[in-house]
Coordinates of C-alpha atoms and ligand atoms in Angstrom, one line a residue:
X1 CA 73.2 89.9 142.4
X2 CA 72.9 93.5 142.2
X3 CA 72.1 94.2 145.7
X4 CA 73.7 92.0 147.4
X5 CA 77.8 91.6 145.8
X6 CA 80.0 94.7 146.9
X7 CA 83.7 95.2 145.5
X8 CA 84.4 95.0 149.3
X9 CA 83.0 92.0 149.6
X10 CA 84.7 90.3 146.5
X11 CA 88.2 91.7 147.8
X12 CA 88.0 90.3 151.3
X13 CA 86.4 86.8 150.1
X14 CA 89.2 86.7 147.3
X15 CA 92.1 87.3 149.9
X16 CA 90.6 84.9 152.6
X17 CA 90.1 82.4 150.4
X18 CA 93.1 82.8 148.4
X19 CA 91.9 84.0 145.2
X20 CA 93.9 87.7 144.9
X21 CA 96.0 89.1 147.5
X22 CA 97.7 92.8 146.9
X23 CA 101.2 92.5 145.6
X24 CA 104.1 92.9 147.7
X25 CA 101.7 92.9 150.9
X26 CA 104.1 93.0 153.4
X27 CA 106.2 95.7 152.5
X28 CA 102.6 98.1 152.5
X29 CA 101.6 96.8 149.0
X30 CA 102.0 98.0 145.5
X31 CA 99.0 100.6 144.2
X32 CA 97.1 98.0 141.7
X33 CA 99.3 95.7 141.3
X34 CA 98.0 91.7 142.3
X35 CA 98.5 88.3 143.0
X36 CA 96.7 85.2 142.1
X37 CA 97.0 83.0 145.0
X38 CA 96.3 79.2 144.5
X39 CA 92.1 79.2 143.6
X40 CA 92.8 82.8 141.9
X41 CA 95.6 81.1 139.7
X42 CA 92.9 78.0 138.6
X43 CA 90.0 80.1 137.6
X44 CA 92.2 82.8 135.9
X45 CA 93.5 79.4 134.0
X46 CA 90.4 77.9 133.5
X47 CA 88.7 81.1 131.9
X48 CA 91.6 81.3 129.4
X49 CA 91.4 77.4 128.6
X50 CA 87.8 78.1 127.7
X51 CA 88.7 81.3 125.7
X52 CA 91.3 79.5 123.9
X53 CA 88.8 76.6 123.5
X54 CA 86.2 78.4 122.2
X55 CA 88.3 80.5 119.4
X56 CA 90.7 78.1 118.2
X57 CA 90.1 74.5 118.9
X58 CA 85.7 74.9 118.2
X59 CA 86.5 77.3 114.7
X60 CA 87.3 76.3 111.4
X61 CA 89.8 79.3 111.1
X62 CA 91.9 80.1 114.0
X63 CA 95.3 79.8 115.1
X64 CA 97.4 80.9 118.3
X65 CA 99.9 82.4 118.9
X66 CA 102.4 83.5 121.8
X67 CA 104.4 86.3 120.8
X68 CA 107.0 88.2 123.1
X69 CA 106.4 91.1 125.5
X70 CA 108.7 93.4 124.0
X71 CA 109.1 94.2 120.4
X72 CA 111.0 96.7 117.8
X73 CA 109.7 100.6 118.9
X74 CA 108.8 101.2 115.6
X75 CA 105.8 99.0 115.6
X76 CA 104.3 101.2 118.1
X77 CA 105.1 104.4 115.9
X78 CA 103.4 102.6 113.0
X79 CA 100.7 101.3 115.8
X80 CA 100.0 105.0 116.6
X81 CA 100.7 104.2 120.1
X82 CA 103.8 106.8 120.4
X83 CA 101.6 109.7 118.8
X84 CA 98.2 108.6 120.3
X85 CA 98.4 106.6 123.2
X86 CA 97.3 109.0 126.0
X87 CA 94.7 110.1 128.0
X88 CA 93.8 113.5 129.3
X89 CA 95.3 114.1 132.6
X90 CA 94.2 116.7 135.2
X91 CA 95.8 117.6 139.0
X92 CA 93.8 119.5 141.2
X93 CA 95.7 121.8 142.6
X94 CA 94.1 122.2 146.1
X95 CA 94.7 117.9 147.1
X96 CA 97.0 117.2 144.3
X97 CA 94.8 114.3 143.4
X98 CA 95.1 113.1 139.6
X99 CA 92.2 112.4 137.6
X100 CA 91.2 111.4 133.9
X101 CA 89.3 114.3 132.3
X102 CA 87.4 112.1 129.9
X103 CA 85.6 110.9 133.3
X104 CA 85.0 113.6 135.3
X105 CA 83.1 116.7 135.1
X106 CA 85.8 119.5 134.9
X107 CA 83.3 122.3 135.9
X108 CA 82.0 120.6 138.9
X109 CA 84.0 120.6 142.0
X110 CA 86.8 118.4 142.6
X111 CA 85.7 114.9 144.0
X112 CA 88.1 114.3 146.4
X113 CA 88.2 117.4 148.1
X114 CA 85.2 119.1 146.5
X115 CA 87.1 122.4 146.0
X116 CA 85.5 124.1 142.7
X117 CA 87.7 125.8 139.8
X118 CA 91.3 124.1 140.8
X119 CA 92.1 122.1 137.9
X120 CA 94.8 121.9 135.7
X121 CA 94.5 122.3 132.0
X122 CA 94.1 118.8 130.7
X123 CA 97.3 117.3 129.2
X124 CA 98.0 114.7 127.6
X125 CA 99.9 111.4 129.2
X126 CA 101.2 108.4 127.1
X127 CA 100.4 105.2 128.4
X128 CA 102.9 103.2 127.3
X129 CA 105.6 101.5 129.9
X130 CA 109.6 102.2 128.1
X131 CA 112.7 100.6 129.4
X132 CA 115.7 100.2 127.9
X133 CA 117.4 96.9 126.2
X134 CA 120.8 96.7 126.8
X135 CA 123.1 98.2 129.5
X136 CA 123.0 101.2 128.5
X137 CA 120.1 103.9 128.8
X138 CA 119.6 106.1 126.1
X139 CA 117.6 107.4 123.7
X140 CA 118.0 104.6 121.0
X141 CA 117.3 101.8 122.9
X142 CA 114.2 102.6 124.3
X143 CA 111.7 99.9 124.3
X144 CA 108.2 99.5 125.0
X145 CA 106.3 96.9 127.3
X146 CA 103.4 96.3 124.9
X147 CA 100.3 97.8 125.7
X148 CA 98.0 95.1 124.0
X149 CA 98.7 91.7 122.6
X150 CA 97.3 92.6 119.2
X151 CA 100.4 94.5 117.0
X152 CA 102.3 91.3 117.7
X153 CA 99.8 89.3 115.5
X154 CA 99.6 91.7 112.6
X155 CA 103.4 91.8 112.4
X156 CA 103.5 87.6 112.2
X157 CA 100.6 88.0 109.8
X158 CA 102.9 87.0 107.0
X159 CA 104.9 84.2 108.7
X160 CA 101.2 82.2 110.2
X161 CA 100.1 82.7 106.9
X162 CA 103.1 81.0 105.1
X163 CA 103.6 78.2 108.0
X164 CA 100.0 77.5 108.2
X165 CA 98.7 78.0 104.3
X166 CA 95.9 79.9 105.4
X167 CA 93.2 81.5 103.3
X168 CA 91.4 84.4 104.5
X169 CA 89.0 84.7 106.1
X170 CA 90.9 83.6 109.3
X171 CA 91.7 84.2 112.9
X172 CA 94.6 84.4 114.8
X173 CA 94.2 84.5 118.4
X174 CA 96.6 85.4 121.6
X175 CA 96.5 85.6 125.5
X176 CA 99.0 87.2 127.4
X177 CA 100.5 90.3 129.8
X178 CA 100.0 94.1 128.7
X179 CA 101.0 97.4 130.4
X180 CA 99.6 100.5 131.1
X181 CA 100.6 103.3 133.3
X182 CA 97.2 104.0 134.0
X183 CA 96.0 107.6 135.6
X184 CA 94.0 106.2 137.7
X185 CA 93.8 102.3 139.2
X186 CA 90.8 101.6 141.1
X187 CA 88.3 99.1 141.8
X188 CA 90.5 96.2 142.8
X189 CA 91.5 94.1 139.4
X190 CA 89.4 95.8 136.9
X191 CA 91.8 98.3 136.1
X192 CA 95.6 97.9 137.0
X193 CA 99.1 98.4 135.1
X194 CA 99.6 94.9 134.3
X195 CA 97.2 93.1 133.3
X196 CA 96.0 90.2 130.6
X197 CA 94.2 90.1 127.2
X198 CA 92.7 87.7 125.1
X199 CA 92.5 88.8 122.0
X200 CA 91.8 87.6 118.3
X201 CA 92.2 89.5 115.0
X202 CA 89.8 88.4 112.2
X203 CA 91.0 89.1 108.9
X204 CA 88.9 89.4 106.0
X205 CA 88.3 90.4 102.8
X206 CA 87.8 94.0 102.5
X207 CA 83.7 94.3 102.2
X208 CA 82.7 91.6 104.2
X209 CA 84.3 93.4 106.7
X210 CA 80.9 94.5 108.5
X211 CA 79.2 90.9 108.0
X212 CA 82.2 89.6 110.3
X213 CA 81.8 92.8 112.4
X214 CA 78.3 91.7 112.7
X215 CA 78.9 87.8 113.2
X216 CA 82.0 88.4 115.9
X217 CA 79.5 90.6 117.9
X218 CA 76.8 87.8 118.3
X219 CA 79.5 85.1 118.9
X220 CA 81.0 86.7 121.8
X221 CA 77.8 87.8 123.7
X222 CA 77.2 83.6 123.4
X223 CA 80.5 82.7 124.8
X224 CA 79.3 84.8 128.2
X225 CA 76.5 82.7 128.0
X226 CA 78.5 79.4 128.1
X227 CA 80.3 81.0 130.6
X228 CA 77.6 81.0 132.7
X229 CA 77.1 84.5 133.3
X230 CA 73.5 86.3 133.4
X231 CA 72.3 87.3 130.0
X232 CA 70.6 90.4 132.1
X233 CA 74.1 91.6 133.6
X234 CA 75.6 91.8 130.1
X235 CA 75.1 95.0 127.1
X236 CA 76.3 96.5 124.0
X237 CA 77.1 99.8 124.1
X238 CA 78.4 101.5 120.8
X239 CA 81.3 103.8 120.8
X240 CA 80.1 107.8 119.4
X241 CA 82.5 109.3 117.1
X242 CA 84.0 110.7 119.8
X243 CA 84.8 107.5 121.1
X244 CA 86.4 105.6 118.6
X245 CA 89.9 105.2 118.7
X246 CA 92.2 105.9 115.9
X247 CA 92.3 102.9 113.8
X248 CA 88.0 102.2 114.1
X249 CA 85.6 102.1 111.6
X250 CA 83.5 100.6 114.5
X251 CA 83.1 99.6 117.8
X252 CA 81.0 98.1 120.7
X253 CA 82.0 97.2 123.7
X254 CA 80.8 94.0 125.6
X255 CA 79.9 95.6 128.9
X256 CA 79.0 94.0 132.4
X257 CA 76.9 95.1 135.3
X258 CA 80.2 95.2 138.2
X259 CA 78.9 96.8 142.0
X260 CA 80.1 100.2 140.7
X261 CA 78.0 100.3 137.4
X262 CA 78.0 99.0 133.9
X263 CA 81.5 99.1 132.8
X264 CA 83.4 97.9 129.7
X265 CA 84.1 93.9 129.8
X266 CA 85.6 93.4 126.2
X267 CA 85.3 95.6 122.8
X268 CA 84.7 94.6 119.4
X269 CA 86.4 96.7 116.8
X270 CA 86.1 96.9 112.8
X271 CA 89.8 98.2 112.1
X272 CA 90.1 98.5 108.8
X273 CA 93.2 97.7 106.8
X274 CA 94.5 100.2 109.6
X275 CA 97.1 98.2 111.3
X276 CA 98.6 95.9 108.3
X277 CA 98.5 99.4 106.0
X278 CA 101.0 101.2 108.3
X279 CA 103.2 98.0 108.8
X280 CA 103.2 98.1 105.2
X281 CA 104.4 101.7 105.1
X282 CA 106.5 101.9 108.2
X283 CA 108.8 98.6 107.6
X284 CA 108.8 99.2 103.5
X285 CA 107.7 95.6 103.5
X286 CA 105.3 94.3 101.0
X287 CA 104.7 91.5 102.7
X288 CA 101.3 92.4 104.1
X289 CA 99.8 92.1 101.1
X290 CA 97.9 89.3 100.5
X291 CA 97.1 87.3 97.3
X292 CA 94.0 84.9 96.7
X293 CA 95.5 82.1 95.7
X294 CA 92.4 81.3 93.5
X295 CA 91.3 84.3 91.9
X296 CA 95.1 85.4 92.0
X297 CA 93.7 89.2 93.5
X298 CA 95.7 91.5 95.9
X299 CA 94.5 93.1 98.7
X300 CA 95.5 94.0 102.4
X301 CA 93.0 92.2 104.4
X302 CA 90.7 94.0 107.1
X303 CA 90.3 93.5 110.2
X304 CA 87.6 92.6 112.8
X305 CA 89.0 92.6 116.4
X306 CA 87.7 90.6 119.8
X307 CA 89.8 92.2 122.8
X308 CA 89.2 91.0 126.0
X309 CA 90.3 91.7 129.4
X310 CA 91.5 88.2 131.1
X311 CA 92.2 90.0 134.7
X312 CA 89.1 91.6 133.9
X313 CA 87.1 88.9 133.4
X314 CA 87.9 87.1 136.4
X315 CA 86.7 89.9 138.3
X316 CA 83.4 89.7 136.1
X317 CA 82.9 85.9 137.0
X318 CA 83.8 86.1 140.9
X319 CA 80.8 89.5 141.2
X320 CA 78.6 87.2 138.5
X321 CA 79.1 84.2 141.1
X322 CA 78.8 85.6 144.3
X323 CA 75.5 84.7 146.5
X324 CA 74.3 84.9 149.7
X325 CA 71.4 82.9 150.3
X326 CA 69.3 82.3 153.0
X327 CA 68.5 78.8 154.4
X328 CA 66.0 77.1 156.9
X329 CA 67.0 78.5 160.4
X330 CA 68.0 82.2 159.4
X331 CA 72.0 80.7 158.5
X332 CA 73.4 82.4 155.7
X333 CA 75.3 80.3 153.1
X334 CA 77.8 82.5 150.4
X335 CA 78.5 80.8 147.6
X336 CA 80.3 81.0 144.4
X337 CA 78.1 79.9 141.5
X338 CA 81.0 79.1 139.0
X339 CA 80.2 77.1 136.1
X340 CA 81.8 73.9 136.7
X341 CA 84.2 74.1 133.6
X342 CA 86.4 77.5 135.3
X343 CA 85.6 76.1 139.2
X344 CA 88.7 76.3 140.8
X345 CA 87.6 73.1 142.3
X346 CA 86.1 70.6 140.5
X347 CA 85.5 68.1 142.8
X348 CA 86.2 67.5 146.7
X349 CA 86.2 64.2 148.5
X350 CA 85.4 64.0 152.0
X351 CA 84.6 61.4 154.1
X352 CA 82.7 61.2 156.8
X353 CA 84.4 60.1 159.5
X354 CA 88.5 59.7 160.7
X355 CA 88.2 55.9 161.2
X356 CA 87.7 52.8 160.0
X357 CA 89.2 52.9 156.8
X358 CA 86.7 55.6 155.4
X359 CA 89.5 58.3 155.6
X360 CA 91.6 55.5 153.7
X361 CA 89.0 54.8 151.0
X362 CA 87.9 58.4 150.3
X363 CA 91.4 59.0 149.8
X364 CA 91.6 56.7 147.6
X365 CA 88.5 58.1 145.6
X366 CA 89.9 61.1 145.4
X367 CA 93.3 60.3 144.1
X368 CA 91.5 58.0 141.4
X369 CA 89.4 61.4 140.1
X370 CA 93.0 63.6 140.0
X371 CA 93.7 62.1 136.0
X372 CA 90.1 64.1 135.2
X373 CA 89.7 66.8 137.7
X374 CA 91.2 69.1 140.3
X375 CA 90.2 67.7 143.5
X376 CA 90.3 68.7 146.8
X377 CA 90.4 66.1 149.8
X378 CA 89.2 67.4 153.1
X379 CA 88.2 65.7 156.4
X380 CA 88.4 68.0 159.0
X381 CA 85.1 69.0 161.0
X382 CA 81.3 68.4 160.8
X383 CA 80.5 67.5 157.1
X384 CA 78.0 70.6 157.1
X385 CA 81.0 72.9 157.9
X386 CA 82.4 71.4 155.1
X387 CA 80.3 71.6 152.4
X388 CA 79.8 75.6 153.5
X389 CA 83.8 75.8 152.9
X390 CA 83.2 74.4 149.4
X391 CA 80.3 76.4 148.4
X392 CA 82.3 79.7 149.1
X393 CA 85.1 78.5 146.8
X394 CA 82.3 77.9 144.1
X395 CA 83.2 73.4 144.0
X396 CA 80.3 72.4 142.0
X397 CA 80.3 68.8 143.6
X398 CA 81.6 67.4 147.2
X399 CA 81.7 63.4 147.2
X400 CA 81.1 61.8 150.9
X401 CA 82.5 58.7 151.5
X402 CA 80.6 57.3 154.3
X403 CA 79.9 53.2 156.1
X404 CA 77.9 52.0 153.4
X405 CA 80.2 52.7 150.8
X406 CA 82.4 49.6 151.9
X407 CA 79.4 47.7 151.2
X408 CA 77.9 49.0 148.2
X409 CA 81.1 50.4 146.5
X410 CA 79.2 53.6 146.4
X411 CA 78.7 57.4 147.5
X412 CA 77.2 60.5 147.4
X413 CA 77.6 63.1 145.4
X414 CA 76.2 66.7 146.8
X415 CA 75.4 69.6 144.4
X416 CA 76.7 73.0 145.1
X417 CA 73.6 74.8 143.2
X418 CA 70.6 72.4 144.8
X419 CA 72.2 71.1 147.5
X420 CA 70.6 67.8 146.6
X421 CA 72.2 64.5 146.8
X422 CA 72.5 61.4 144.6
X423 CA 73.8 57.8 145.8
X424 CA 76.3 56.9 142.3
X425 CA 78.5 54.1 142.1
X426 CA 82.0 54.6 142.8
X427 CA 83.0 52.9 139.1
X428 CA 80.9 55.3 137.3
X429 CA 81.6 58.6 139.0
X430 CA 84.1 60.1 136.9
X431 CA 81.9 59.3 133.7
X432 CA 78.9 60.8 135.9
X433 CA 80.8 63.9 137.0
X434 CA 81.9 64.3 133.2
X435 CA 78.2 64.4 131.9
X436 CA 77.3 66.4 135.1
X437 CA 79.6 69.3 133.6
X438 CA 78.3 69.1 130.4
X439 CA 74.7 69.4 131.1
X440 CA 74.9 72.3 133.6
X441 CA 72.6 74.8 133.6
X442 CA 72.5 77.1 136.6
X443 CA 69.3 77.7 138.4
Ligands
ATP1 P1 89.6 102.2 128.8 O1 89.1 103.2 127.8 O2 88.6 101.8 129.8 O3 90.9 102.6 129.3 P2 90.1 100.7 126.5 O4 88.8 100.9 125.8 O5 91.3 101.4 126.0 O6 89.9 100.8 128.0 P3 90.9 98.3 125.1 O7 92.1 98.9 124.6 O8 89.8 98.2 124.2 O9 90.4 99.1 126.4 O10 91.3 96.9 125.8 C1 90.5 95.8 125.6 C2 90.2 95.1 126.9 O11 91.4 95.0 127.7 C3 89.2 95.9 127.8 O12 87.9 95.6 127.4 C4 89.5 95.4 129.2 O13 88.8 94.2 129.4 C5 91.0 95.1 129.1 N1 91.8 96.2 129.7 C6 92.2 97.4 129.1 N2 92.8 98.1 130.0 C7 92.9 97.4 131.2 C8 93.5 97.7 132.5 N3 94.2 98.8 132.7 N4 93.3 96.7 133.4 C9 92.6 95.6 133.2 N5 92.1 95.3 132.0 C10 92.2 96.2 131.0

């Protein structure tokens, strides 16, 4: 993939097919903001059906949970997000372009106008979004547009606990929007303002802390796997001292090989009793604390985190995806290698020809496979043309309905990978299409 996929490549593909398009386009756009168009909105969908899958409905411990956008201030005081939420900003004087000191070299020159020596002294900038609830602005009804999804699990920890009798150890997982007014957005959707998480906070026993540190770690490199994505564009990378944020005891980040470099796909982090400690302290609630209800013991659990980027990820698939491979006759095919189970499109129907009732009867196919999968139904130009169309929106299977299938009640199915074709029987398709999916492996 390496040396073929380019961000600019990914960005025009995602806007002519209608996976991302810039926000607000027509009045000049918005600086990283972006829309899922109709295939974007599918496989964005489909990735956080198979998260959610994966950690709740396949584990013995896991819960969800949808809590709201805004929340009381102080939980970000007790968060450490008011105090330590920032990066290190610096202008340069010369272009008065802003960069983030952590990732440049401050005694080289500057990189957009290569001027040497016309920094700024770093200072720091909060991240967090504020707006104010009510009609009227001030100071005491500032709130914050959250800037993860995890502080609205540890302050339900008590009420999922109660509702759901849970022992620990247990999971309680979330997807949904968080804000950042990032210093720099670049590279498309891999880092922008708004964004999505999917995250999952692992409590446990204080102790067994790093065996769940050690067992979340393994579990989420395999869930890339069933993904689909290469095993040899993935890597740990484990934060230095100077790395770890406030509330770690540990961390590694999940990273992926994107066109600009390996860069940071999800993290892992061993928080401690961090989070559910200062909750304790900043509400004056007890009601953190947890009590075996066997051994009768109190503790406040710890806490193993999985945080990762939804937006993020659906960059990582579409640059994972992308090929360009060269057939008989020096043509060029591009095609999306999606796993079936986050294709956009499942499944398109097209017959072969207009007339005849063929148009009728594919039709008809197609509207029969809806129930299972998201079909597409397409009959216009040569069939090759066709299938070329589907491979660059990644549809793992195109069904032709052709003559013979009024006489044998039959038709072929043509995969996106191998571009081989098998003649299956139109009463057994879904079932075949099903197992199809569940088998894949891609070559
Ligand atoms: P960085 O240091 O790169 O700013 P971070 O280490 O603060 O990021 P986390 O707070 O660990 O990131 O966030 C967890 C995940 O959320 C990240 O791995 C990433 O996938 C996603 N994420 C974080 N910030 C953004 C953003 N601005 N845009 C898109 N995704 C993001």
């Amino acid at each position: 993939m390496a040396n073929k996929v380019t961000m600019e490549k990914i960005v025009s593909l995602c806007k002519r097919k209608g996976f991302v398009f810039q926000s607000s386009e027509i009045y000049g756009g918005l600086s990283s903001a972006w829309d899922y168009g109709p295939l974007g909105v599918e496989l964005k969908k489909n990735i956080q059906n198979f998260w959610w899958k994966e950690m709740t409905q396949l584990q013995d411990n896991i819960v969800g949970l949808d809590a709201s956008i805004l929340m009381h201030p102080k939980v970000w005081e007790a968060s450490g997000h008011v105090e330590n939420f920032s990066d290190p900003l610096v202008d340069c004087k010369e272009c008065k372009s802003r960069f983030r000191a952590d990732q440049i070299d401050l005694t080289a020159a500057c990189p957009t106008c290569g001027n040497k020596g016309t920094f700024t002294e770093p200072r720091d900038f909060n991240l967090m979004f504020s707006t104010h609830l009510g009609p009227v602005k001030n100071d005491n009804n500032i709130v914050y547009l959250r800037p993860e999804t995890a502080q609205g699990i540890f302050v339900n920890f008590k009420n999922v606990v109660n509702a759901c009798r849970l022992k620990v150890p247990f999971g309680i997982a979330q997807v949904g929007k968080a804000f950042r007014n990032e210093i720099v957005t670049k590279n498309f959707i891999f880092r922008t303002c708004e964004f999505e998480q999917m995250e999952m906070q692992f409590f446990c026993k204080p102790g067994d802390d790093d065996q769940w540190f050690d067992y979340w770690m393994k579990n989420r490199m395999e869930y890339y796997s069933k993904l689909g994505i290469h095993p040899e564009h993935l890597r740990f990378h484990q934060h230095g001292s100077d790395e770890l944020a406030h509330y770690a005891k540990d961390a590694f980040d999940i990273e992926f090989l994107f066109p600009m470099g390996w860069q940071e796909l999800e993290g892992v982090h061993s928080r401690t009793d961090f989070d559910l400690s200062r909750h304790t302290e900043y509400s004056g609630k007890k009601d953190l604390i947890y009590q075996d209800p066997i051994t009768n013991e109190k503790y406040i659990p710890y806490v193993i985190e999985t945080s990762a980027g939804l937006t993020r990820s659906v960059l990582m698939v579409l640059c994972d995806a992308y090929d360009e491979e060269e057939l008989e006759g020096g043509d060029v095919r591009t095609v999306m290698h999606f796993h079936p189970r986050i294709a956009p499109i499942t499944v398109a129907v097209l017959p072969l020809v207009k007339k005849d009732g063929i148009d009728e009867l594919a039709s008809q196919i197609e509207k029969g496979l809806r129930e299972d999968f998201r079909t597409d139904y397409d009959l216009s130009g040569a069939i090759g043309r066709r299938y070329r169309r589907q491979d660059e929106v990644g549809t793992p299977f195109c069904v032709t309905v052709d003559y013979e299938t009024k006489e044998d009640n039959a038709v072929t199915v043509r995969f996106r990978d191998s571009m081989e074709q098998k003649r299956v029987p139109v009463a057994e398709l879904s079932q075949f299409l099903k197992d199809s999916i569940k088998n894949y492996s891609r070559t």
